[in-house]
XYZ file of C-alpha atoms in Angstrom:
654
model
C 41.346 73.610 13.477
C 41.144 69.834 13.713
C 38.158 68.241 15.472
C 38.871 64.858 17.083
C 36.107 62.599 18.291
C 36.175 60.716 21.574
C 37.198 57.492 19.783
C 40.061 59.099 17.856
C 43.631 59.687 19.075
C 46.646 61.393 17.435
C 49.799 59.356 17.243
C 53.355 60.668 17.162
C 53.293 60.966 13.372
C 50.184 63.207 13.532
C 47.956 60.486 11.807
C 44.493 59.739 13.110
C 43.659 56.070 14.015
C 40.472 54.523 15.283
C 40.115 52.440 18.418
C 38.163 49.664 16.747
C 35.086 47.931 18.188
C 34.512 44.830 15.986
C 31.059 43.137 16.185
C 30.981 39.297 16.510
C 31.139 37.143 13.403
C 28.382 34.760 12.268
C 27.672 31.833 14.629
C 28.992 28.458 13.498
C 26.391 25.930 12.209
C 27.752 22.436 11.609
C 24.766 21.571 9.386
C 25.651 24.243 6.842
C 29.462 24.068 6.589
C 32.618 22.495 7.884
C 34.536 24.234 10.617
C 37.552 24.563 8.340
C 35.493 26.690 5.924
C 34.118 28.653 8.835
C 37.647 29.523 9.995
C 38.547 30.668 6.476
C 35.545 32.988 6.368
C 36.333 34.215 9.881
C 39.899 35.123 8.943
C 38.636 37.022 5.906
C 36.256 38.862 8.196
C 38.932 39.978 10.717
C 41.251 40.900 7.843
C 38.598 43.227 6.435
C 38.227 44.710 9.922
C 42.015 45.255 10.116
C 42.335 43.021 13.172
C 45.814 41.518 13.254
C 46.506 40.893 16.931
C 46.151 37.216 17.880
C 44.660 38.119 21.268
C 41.950 40.224 19.603
C 41.196 37.496 17.013
C 40.876 34.887 19.772
C 38.425 37.088 21.644
C 36.289 37.677 18.534
C 36.282 33.949 17.667
C 35.195 33.013 21.213
C 32.357 35.530 21.032
C 31.283 34.428 17.533
C 31.420 30.634 17.582
C 28.252 30.339 19.687
C 27.387 29.579 23.280
C 26.836 25.851 22.755
C 30.225 25.231 21.150
C 31.953 27.594 23.607
C 30.531 25.782 26.628
C 31.302 22.356 25.162
C 34.937 23.287 24.574
C 35.214 24.832 28.042
C 33.931 21.603 29.581
C 36.245 19.542 27.369
C 39.383 21.502 28.320
C 38.561 21.599 32.011
C 39.061 24.330 34.601
C 42.864 24.169 34.411
C 42.913 25.530 30.867
C 40.347 28.313 30.419
C 39.507 29.444 26.918
C 40.110 33.125 27.607
C 43.837 32.517 28.239
C 44.430 30.621 24.962
C 46.021 32.237 21.949
C 44.322 32.235 18.561
C 46.217 29.286 17.050
C 45.565 26.988 20.020
C 41.929 28.063 20.115
C 41.411 27.184 16.433
C 43.150 23.842 16.923
C 40.964 22.973 19.929
C 37.754 23.934 18.155
C 38.816 21.938 15.077
C 39.444 18.781 17.105
C 36.038 19.103 18.750
C 33.872 20.257 15.829
C 35.633 18.667 12.871
C 37.580 15.590 13.964
C 39.690 13.929 11.328
C 37.913 10.963 9.797
C 39.588 7.921 8.323
C 40.452 8.230 4.632
C 38.480 5.083 3.840
C 35.373 6.605 5.446
C 35.777 9.844 3.505
C 36.237 7.914 0.257
C 33.135 5.841 1.032
C 30.996 8.956 1.506
C 32.391 10.450 -1.682
C 31.662 7.343 -3.760
C 28.132 7.209 -2.291
C 27.247 10.773 -3.292
C 24.675 11.072 -6.087
C 22.642 13.981 -7.357
C 19.359 14.437 -5.484
C 16.171 15.794 -7.003
C 16.694 19.286 -5.512
C 20.155 19.815 -7.019
C 21.072 21.048 -10.449
C 24.329 19.917 -12.034
C 26.358 22.898 -10.801
C 25.296 22.257 -7.207
C 26.076 18.563 -7.588
C 29.602 19.398 -8.808
C 30.121 21.692 -5.811
C 29.061 18.914 -3.442
C 31.472 16.440 -5.004
C 34.408 18.815 -4.942
C 33.789 19.790 -1.313
C 33.956 16.121 -0.286
C 36.919 15.326 -2.530
C 39.402 17.381 -0.529
C 39.261 14.965 2.425
C 39.502 11.739 0.432
C 43.296 11.638 -0.101
C 43.150 10.083 -3.563
C 46.926 9.753 -4.033
C 49.228 7.106 -5.503
C 52.944 6.806 -4.821
C 55.287 6.410 -7.774
C 58.711 4.787 -7.793
C 60.380 8.071 -6.892
C 58.382 8.132 -3.625
C 56.413 11.133 -4.856
C 52.666 11.285 -4.284
C 50.577 11.902 -7.383
C 46.908 12.914 -7.125
C 44.359 10.784 -8.960
C 41.421 12.699 -7.526
C 40.210 13.934 -10.916
C 39.766 10.360 -12.137
C 37.448 9.555 -9.227
C 35.732 12.928 -9.509
C 34.992 12.378 -13.195
C 33.722 8.836 -12.673
C 31.524 9.694 -9.687
C 30.068 12.732 -11.451
C 28.914 10.703 -14.458
C 27.702 7.862 -12.256
C 25.784 10.142 -9.878
C 23.843 12.216 -12.433
C 20.157 11.486 -11.999
C 19.182 12.331 -15.594
C 19.779 9.231 -17.664
C 19.630 11.078 -20.993
C 22.386 13.520 -19.959
C 24.519 10.612 -18.744
C 24.141 8.870 -22.094
C 25.180 12.022 -23.936
C 28.295 12.400 -21.760
C 29.307 8.786 -22.311
C 28.929 9.195 -26.069
C 30.966 12.433 -26.087
C 34.127 10.592 -24.968
C 35.467 13.559 -22.992
C 38.347 13.088 -20.531
C 38.769 16.530 -18.962
C 36.498 17.106 -15.976
C 35.860 20.753 -16.799
C 34.794 19.812 -20.328
C 32.455 17.143 -18.955
C 30.783 19.475 -16.467
C 30.490 22.220 -19.079
C 28.723 19.898 -21.497
C 26.435 18.542 -18.755
C 25.381 22.054 -17.701
C 24.763 22.973 -21.348
C 22.621 19.857 -21.882
C 20.645 20.600 -18.728
C 20.025 24.187 -19.799
C 18.939 23.194 -23.301
C 16.574 20.607 -21.868
C 14.931 23.164 -19.568
C 14.615 25.670 -22.417
C 13.138 23.029 -24.712
C 10.561 22.166 -22.073
C 9.640 25.822 -21.638
C 9.200 26.199 -25.400
C 6.994 23.104 -25.491
C 4.817 24.390 -22.675
C 4.584 27.752 -24.407
C 3.527 26.120 -27.671
C 0.953 23.920 -25.961
C -0.590 26.922 -24.241
C -1.232 28.654 -27.582
C -4.998 29.136 -28.093
C -6.718 26.897 -30.626
C -8.110 28.858 -33.616
C -11.846 29.423 -33.346
C -11.857 28.531 -29.663
C -12.054 30.705 -26.587
C -8.671 31.776 -25.227
C -9.785 30.688 -21.760
C -10.312 27.049 -22.676
C -7.564 25.973 -20.271
C -9.366 27.644 -17.369
C -12.562 25.659 -17.983
C -10.931 22.305 -18.649
C -11.535 19.245 -16.525
C -7.921 19.451 -15.398
C -8.395 22.766 -13.593
C -11.938 22.126 -12.388
C -11.041 19.149 -10.259
C -7.846 20.311 -8.640
C -6.907 23.294 -6.528
C -3.836 25.418 -7.079
C -2.586 24.419 -3.660
C -2.355 20.798 -4.772
C -0.515 21.578 -7.976
C 3.181 20.839 -8.077
C 5.371 22.165 -10.822
C 7.094 19.318 -12.664
C 10.739 19.068 -11.718
C 13.218 20.010 -14.399
C 15.491 17.050 -13.690
C 13.764 13.708 -13.528
C 15.178 10.328 -14.298
C 12.377 9.469 -16.695
C 11.411 12.501 -18.782
C 8.082 12.847 -20.564
C 6.874 15.372 -23.018
C 4.678 18.121 -21.519
C 0.969 17.440 -21.508
C -1.589 20.073 -22.478
C -3.526 21.368 -19.552
C -6.864 20.674 -21.244
C -6.215 17.011 -21.999
C -7.704 14.294 -19.850
C -4.335 13.225 -18.439
C -3.135 14.883 -15.244
C 0.523 15.337 -14.416
C 0.376 15.878 -10.687
C 1.411 13.201 -8.201
C -1.531 12.409 -5.985
C -1.204 12.219 -2.247
C -0.515 8.922 -0.556
C -2.588 7.923 2.448
C -2.871 5.078 4.899
C -6.509 4.721 3.850
C -5.432 3.549 0.387
C -2.661 1.210 1.589
C -0.096 3.892 0.628
C -0.934 3.504 -3.101
C -1.048 6.704 -5.215
C -4.501 7.507 -6.570
C -3.356 7.387 -10.169
C -6.878 6.651 -11.402
C -10.237 8.024 -10.323
C -11.077 4.972 -8.222
C -14.242 6.572 -6.872
C -15.679 6.913 -10.390
C -14.869 3.238 -11.011
C -16.572 2.190 -7.759
C -13.532 0.509 -6.191
C -12.225 3.253 -3.895
C -12.991 1.208 -0.762
C -11.914 -2.203 -2.082
C -8.701 -4.195 -1.866
C -6.936 -3.950 -5.224
C -5.954 -7.642 -5.017
C -8.910 -9.735 -3.784
C -11.655 -7.108 -4.194
C -12.952 -7.278 -0.603
C -13.982 -4.182 1.333
C -12.842 -5.090 4.863
C -9.145 -4.363 4.279
C -6.690 -2.712 1.895
C -4.204 -4.280 -0.481
C -1.200 -3.669 1.775
C -2.793 -5.876 4.467
C -4.292 -8.515 2.157
C -3.424 -12.020 3.330
C -4.418 -13.816 0.146
C -1.544 -15.056 -1.993
C -1.442 -12.827 -5.085
C -0.245 -15.762 -7.200
C -3.530 -17.545 -6.493
C -5.602 -14.642 -7.856
C -6.334 -14.555 -11.564
C -8.442 -11.994 -13.373
C -10.970 -13.606 -15.692
C -11.194 -10.401 -17.739
C -7.574 -9.577 -18.567
C -6.012 -12.947 -17.701
C -3.367 -11.455 -15.409
C -2.192 -12.828 -12.083
C -2.445 -10.778 -8.888
C -6.003 -9.400 -8.895
C -9.600 -10.407 -9.614
C -11.925 -9.085 -12.308
C -13.934 -7.077 -9.764
C -11.022 -4.637 -9.373
C -9.573 -4.961 -12.894
C -8.973 -1.341 -13.845
C -8.644 -2.019 -17.577
C -12.030 -3.733 -17.676
C -13.688 -1.022 -15.612
C -12.170 1.735 -17.724
C -13.391 0.072 -20.897
C -16.922 -0.436 -19.558
C -17.079 3.170 -18.395
C -15.792 4.509 -21.694
C -18.596 2.719 -23.547
C -21.124 5.063 -21.891
C -19.071 8.188 -21.268
C -15.392 9.013 -21.312
C -13.783 9.442 -17.930
C -10.486 11.143 -17.215
C -7.728 9.039 -15.722
C -5.203 10.641 -13.386
C -2.155 8.784 -14.665
C 0.759 9.224 -12.265
C 4.272 9.388 -13.763
C 5.886 6.852 -11.471
C 2.938 4.642 -10.476
C 4.030 1.098 -11.086
C 0.530 -0.297 -10.645
C -0.931 1.847 -13.407
C 1.996 1.006 -15.697
C 1.356 -2.704 -15.108
C -2.299 -2.289 -16.124
C -1.556 -0.132 -19.146
C 1.456 -2.172 -20.314
C -0.587 -4.596 -22.417
C -3.047 -1.999 -23.702
C -3.001 0.399 -26.597
C -3.394 4.163 -26.158
C -5.550 5.729 -28.847
C -5.580 9.462 -29.518
C -9.047 10.586 -30.594
C -9.939 14.047 -31.925
C -12.134 16.202 -29.705
C -14.749 18.721 -30.793
C -12.533 21.598 -29.712
C -9.417 20.285 -31.403
C -7.943 18.880 -28.186
C -6.807 15.262 -28.327
C -8.352 12.819 -25.872
C -6.729 9.658 -24.535
C -8.603 6.366 -24.456
C -7.317 2.935 -23.436
C -8.152 -0.099 -25.581
C -7.924 -3.548 -24.008
C -6.425 -6.426 -26.000
C -8.258 -9.745 -25.467
C -7.133 -13.121 -26.800
C -9.798 -14.681 -28.999
C -9.031 -18.176 -27.781
C -9.515 -17.269 -24.086
C -12.925 -17.563 -22.425
C -13.811 -15.421 -19.436
C -15.852 -17.985 -17.498
C -17.109 -21.490 -17.922
C -20.502 -20.096 -18.878
C -19.028 -19.043 -22.226
C -18.142 -22.631 -23.093
C -20.372 -25.186 -24.783
C -20.567 -27.982 -22.210
C -22.832 -30.986 -22.698
C -23.388 -34.199 -20.788
C -22.883 -37.377 -22.838
C -22.984 -41.083 -22.015
C -19.693 -42.859 -22.651
C -20.258 -46.609 -22.298
C -23.345 -45.686 -20.207
C -21.243 -43.441 -17.905
C -22.282 -39.797 -17.762
C -19.500 -37.272 -18.329
C -19.435 -33.524 -19.025
C -17.419 -32.536 -22.107
C -16.621 -29.179 -23.667
C -17.696 -28.959 -27.297
C -14.712 -27.572 -29.230
C -15.035 -27.323 -32.998
C -11.348 -26.294 -33.158
C -10.211 -29.730 -31.971
C -10.043 -32.553 -34.458
C -10.260 -35.390 -31.916
C -11.981 -35.946 -28.572
C -9.750 -36.252 -25.507
C -10.187 -37.356 -21.906
C -7.758 -36.740 -18.985
C -6.192 -39.802 -17.434
C -7.587 -39.176 -13.928
C -11.171 -39.004 -15.220
C -10.557 -42.076 -17.376
C -9.564 -44.059 -14.262
C -12.512 -42.672 -12.272
C -15.031 -43.846 -14.899
C -13.928 -47.491 -14.717
C -14.855 -48.113 -18.347
C -13.347 -51.621 -18.363
C -11.787 -50.873 -21.731
C -8.255 -51.755 -22.754
C -6.077 -48.755 -23.494
C -4.643 -49.098 -26.988
C -1.229 -47.590 -27.814
C -1.122 -44.474 -29.970
C 1.829 -42.914 -31.780
C 0.398 -39.403 -32.049
C 0.595 -36.306 -29.856
C -1.372 -33.071 -29.853
C -0.253 -29.482 -30.372
C -2.308 -26.716 -28.723
C -3.048 -23.273 -30.115
C -0.196 -21.895 -28.005
C 2.220 -24.401 -29.648
C 2.474 -26.602 -26.534
C 2.796 -30.354 -27.110
C 0.450 -32.697 -25.192
C 1.517 -36.354 -25.225
C -1.072 -39.050 -25.745
C -1.277 -41.971 -23.303
C -3.312 -44.043 -25.751
C -6.814 -44.367 -27.132
C -9.975 -46.382 -26.507
C -13.053 -47.211 -28.542
C -16.328 -46.417 -26.799
C -20.010 -45.958 -27.517
C -21.304 -42.405 -27.150
C -24.877 -41.239 -26.675
C -26.294 -37.724 -26.504
C -30.085 -37.489 -26.218
C -31.475 -39.649 -29.056
C -28.239 -39.686 -31.091
C -25.716 -42.504 -30.728
C -22.237 -43.370 -32.025
C -21.705 -47.103 -31.541
C -17.941 -46.894 -32.163
C -16.028 -43.709 -31.394
C -12.352 -43.050 -30.690
C -11.420 -41.295 -27.444
C -7.806 -40.272 -26.778
C -6.393 -40.304 -23.242
C -4.057 -37.430 -22.264
C -2.234 -36.687 -18.962
C -4.226 -35.413 -16.008
C -4.829 -31.690 -15.673
C -6.264 -31.067 -19.133
C -9.888 -30.413 -20.031
C -12.291 -32.987 -21.392
C -12.923 -31.998 -25.024
C -15.515 -33.218 -27.509
C -13.902 -32.682 -30.924
C -15.095 -32.464 -34.522
C -15.150 -36.237 -35.009
C -17.849 -36.598 -32.333
C -19.607 -33.363 -33.360
C -20.182 -34.783 -36.819
C -21.027 -38.249 -35.499
C -23.625 -36.919 -33.047
C -24.785 -34.189 -35.478
C -24.546 -31.520 -32.806
C -25.865 -28.004 -33.414
C -24.512 -25.146 -31.324
C -27.880 -23.380 -31.329
C -29.563 -26.385 -29.772
C -26.760 -26.678 -27.177
C -27.341 -23.052 -26.161
C -31.045 -23.731 -25.651
C -30.363 -26.849 -23.584
C -27.773 -25.075 -21.422
C -30.107 -22.135 -20.686
C -32.962 -24.421 -19.653
C -30.608 -26.492 -17.513
C -29.243 -23.389 -15.760
C -32.745 -22.070 -15.093
C -33.812 -25.418 -13.650
C -30.713 -25.566 -11.462
C -31.184 -21.992 -10.313
C -34.824 -22.498 -9.403
C -34.038 -25.691 -7.495
C -31.340 -23.917 -5.508
C -33.664 -21.026 -4.775
C -36.293 -23.440 -3.528
C -33.834 -24.806 -0.990
C -32.433 -21.456 0.108
C -35.644 -19.527 0.661
C -35.255 -17.738 4.000
C -38.929 -17.949 4.883
C -38.978 -21.692 4.234
C -35.998 -22.184 6.542
C -37.661 -20.130 9.295
C -40.853 -22.119 8.921
C -39.182 -25.516 8.843
C -36.967 -24.818 11.865
C -39.264 -22.476 13.769
C -38.263 -23.921 17.152
C -34.638 -22.936 16.547
C -35.332 -19.357 15.457
C -37.847 -18.605 18.207
C -36.622 -15.760 20.457
C -36.804 -17.365 23.872
C -34.328 -18.089 26.648
C -33.361 -21.714 27.088
C -31.236 -23.469 29.685
C -28.167 -25.616 29.166
C -28.917 -28.946 30.908
C -26.736 -30.561 33.581
C -24.504 -27.477 34.012
C -24.431 -25.050 36.957
C -21.890 -22.312 37.462
C -20.311 -21.890 40.910
C -18.562 -18.688 41.983
C -15.631 -19.288 44.356
C -14.966 -16.595 46.982
C -11.522 -15.752 48.318
C -10.669 -16.594 51.921
C -12.077 -14.158 54.489
C -14.127 -12.436 51.761
C -16.920 -10.389 53.326
C -20.174 -9.491 51.571
C -20.621 -5.940 50.396
C -23.828 -4.149 49.436
C -23.976 -1.210 47.007
C -27.267 0.625 46.762
C -29.089 1.023 43.485
C -28.358 3.852 41.086
C -30.909 6.372 39.854
C -32.753 5.348 36.702
C -34.088 8.131 34.414
C -37.846 8.449 34.669
C -38.161 8.070 30.897
C -36.628 4.600 31.127
C -38.232 3.299 34.323
C -41.285 1.769 32.675
C -39.112 -0.090 30.167
C -36.740 -1.265 32.912
C -39.634 -2.539 35.028
C -41.091 -4.346 32.028
C -37.778 -6.077 31.322
C -37.377 -7.062 34.986
C -40.888 -8.552 34.979
C -40.098 -10.545 31.830
C -36.945 -11.952 33.428
C -38.849 -12.796 36.588
C -41.642 -14.539 34.671
C -39.048 -16.557 32.733
C -37.468 -17.744 35.980
C -34.149 -16.009 35.292
C -34.239 -13.766 38.382
C -36.079 -14.053 41.720
C -37.022 -11.141 44.045
C -35.599 -11.151 47.572
C -36.411 -8.962 50.577
C -33.030 -9.043 52.347
C -29.495 -9.725 51.175
C -25.947 -9.046 52.385
C -24.769 -8.822 48.775
C -25.923 -6.217 46.276
C -24.626 -4.746 43.019
C -26.235 -1.815 41.187
C -28.226 -2.217 37.992
C -26.882 -0.559 34.831
C -29.420 0.390 32.149
C -28.319 0.710 28.504
C -30.862 1.944 25.913
C -30.954 -0.058 22.677
C -31.552 1.363 19.162
C -34.882 -0.473 18.866
C -36.343 1.404 21.859
C -35.909 -1.377 24.439
C -33.280 -1.500 27.175
C -30.444 -3.851 27.983
C -30.022 -4.622 31.680
C -26.517 -5.123 33.007
C -25.050 -5.275 36.504
C -21.909 -3.509 37.773
C -20.167 -6.303 39.673
C -16.926 -4.320 39.864
C -18.282 -2.499 42.905
C -17.909 -5.389 45.336
C -17.991 -8.818 43.747
C -15.177 -9.153 41.218
C -12.341 -8.399 43.649
C -13.649 -11.000 46.096
C -13.840 -13.856 43.580
C -11.147 -16.356 42.693
C -10.452 -15.736 39.018
C -11.296 -18.499 36.577
C -8.858 -17.870 33.765
C -9.501 -19.556 30.455
C -7.144 -18.804 27.542
C -8.863 -17.174 24.572
C -7.883 -18.808 21.292
C -5.776 -16.725 18.926
C -7.440 -15.804 15.648
C -4.658 -17.613 13.751
C -5.448 -20.841 15.631
C -9.158 -20.461 14.871
C -8.535 -19.918 11.171
C -6.151 -22.874 11.075
C -8.778 -25.108 12.686
C -11.215 -24.175 9.889
C -8.858 -25.500 7.237
C -10.465 -27.926 4.759
C -13.929 -27.064 6.102
C -16.854 -27.006 3.683
C -19.763 -25.554 5.633
C -19.773 -22.483 7.846
C -22.534 -21.028 9.965
C -22.947 -17.957 12.145
C -24.836 -18.379 15.433
C -26.354 -15.514 17.396
C -27.927 -16.792 20.599
C -30.818 -14.814 22.035
C -29.520 -13.398 25.379
C -26.774 -15.980 25.399
C -25.455 -15.468 28.963
C -28.890 -16.116 30.455
C -28.888 -19.695 29.153
C -26.486 -20.771 31.928
C -27.825 -21.287 35.469
C -25.890 -20.794 38.735
C -26.100 -22.567 42.096
C -27.867 -21.129 45.145
C -24.777 -19.622 46.793
C -23.629 -17.979 43.560
C -27.150 -16.658 43.068
C -26.927 -14.775 46.383
C -23.540 -13.283 45.461
C -25.047 -11.915 42.217
C -27.947 -10.090 43.933
C -29.043 -7.052 41.898
C -30.048 -3.780 43.545
C -32.763 -1.971 41.562
C -35.044 1.017 42.194
C -38.010 -1.326 42.813
C -36.611 -4.292 44.754
C -33.642 -6.657 44.872
C -33.282 -9.828 42.729
């Protein structure tokens, strides 16, 4: 007995066949694949399902491609040519024209030659990307026999080597001198694999416990204490600039810190908070902005500590790191690709010091030129009389002669003939300074005198130097110069302090700093009403009982000062607004938006742009900040304007 299900029939040859019900294929996604590849996978799918009829294949394709693409094609074809009546070949052709239109060969070649390996791809995935784009590029040349010959492999080989992101692998491929593309890709994949394995071995070796030390030393290191696992990012296996793995218990961190608007989009490669500069501009050192919005020309900033251009010594990281390391060693979060940190560290040496637990520690050592002084206070500067003219000169025992710049020579008016000189001077940095000539002068310092001394004149822009010839002639002693300079600085400092004492200024100009309301003379403000403007009165607003005594006191003070006057009747009235102040008093304002502002003719005065204000301050020497006591009350109004500004309060009207 043969049992036949409802979906089985017996044909004439007594064989059982199945009336197939084929489920839809995967929906097409243009972001994942080209439509041509989708059609190839679809045909494999219907072949596995034993679907050979074109009508059946067209129905399955229409049901599988997706509602968005189906509706778009239906709208594109129009009502005269419905999709359900099309055969399979026409349906594939129509979908191909809509979803994968043929691009120009030049465009395809451009995209191919612009393809490089991204940081998420390994070499095998990069090769697949290149080969998928190569098929549309039409890299063919036509020989004399009119036959097209493919040169695609030449472009594929060149673009593969050019697009590899790992510079070391590219160098190895160029040195191998391979011509076959398969050989090149095989070697590249082998180099990539060996590099990953080498890195894993290095990490494994570095994680080996140190003899005599706890096996959990990595868990208690500074590296793991100050970072959470959620912030840790595993180093990528393929980076353009490779570095050897760093032990987890060293003071260097390998994670890339987050970038934020608060730090001008600069990576926190160093613990700026520990250095005390987390809220400062890394260029000018001010705290009211960040370095990405700094308006000061970086070329005009010079660090007195490291001598570099672009920042000031207040935010010099090398100097701060060195000063911190003198007291205690701090860990620096050095970011792999932080250009700013590399600029700071470029002229420094990295010393590896042994730690108590056998772990090496990293410390930066700053290199300072011996012939460079940080500030003028480090120099020996004395005041001498040259032909009875006082001039400040730097005492330099490294200079053989004494020199004077030409501009200062002209400013002194020494009435001395400039004698020709056939010598020039070479500086410590091997620069040549020409000599304009020399003069013979008398020099006096305190009770020591040189009746005849040679002074050489050099071009403007150089320092005034007192050399060894004058040092010996005046019998100068550096110890005595130090004593004189310290006493002079103390005298100067005390004299400045005497002038700048705040209490003295308040006492001398007491009438200016007295908190009282004045009146600008010969000026009265007039409010102009619009035509047909009618008065409006708005009753007073409730004042909290806790503030009423303070409000009444302030109103009485204004009345006693003649600022406001009580009235019994008025057609105008605007409510009082009370604002408590931090010092416990109240600020009295009036809400004139209720009925006055809309009835006034606007007096529009342009407010100056901040750029214009800053430009007007150019070449200024003295700046002051004025804060007038109740500034708006210093201006009086006429009688009519006074009525318009009537104030409605809980006591009476003013």
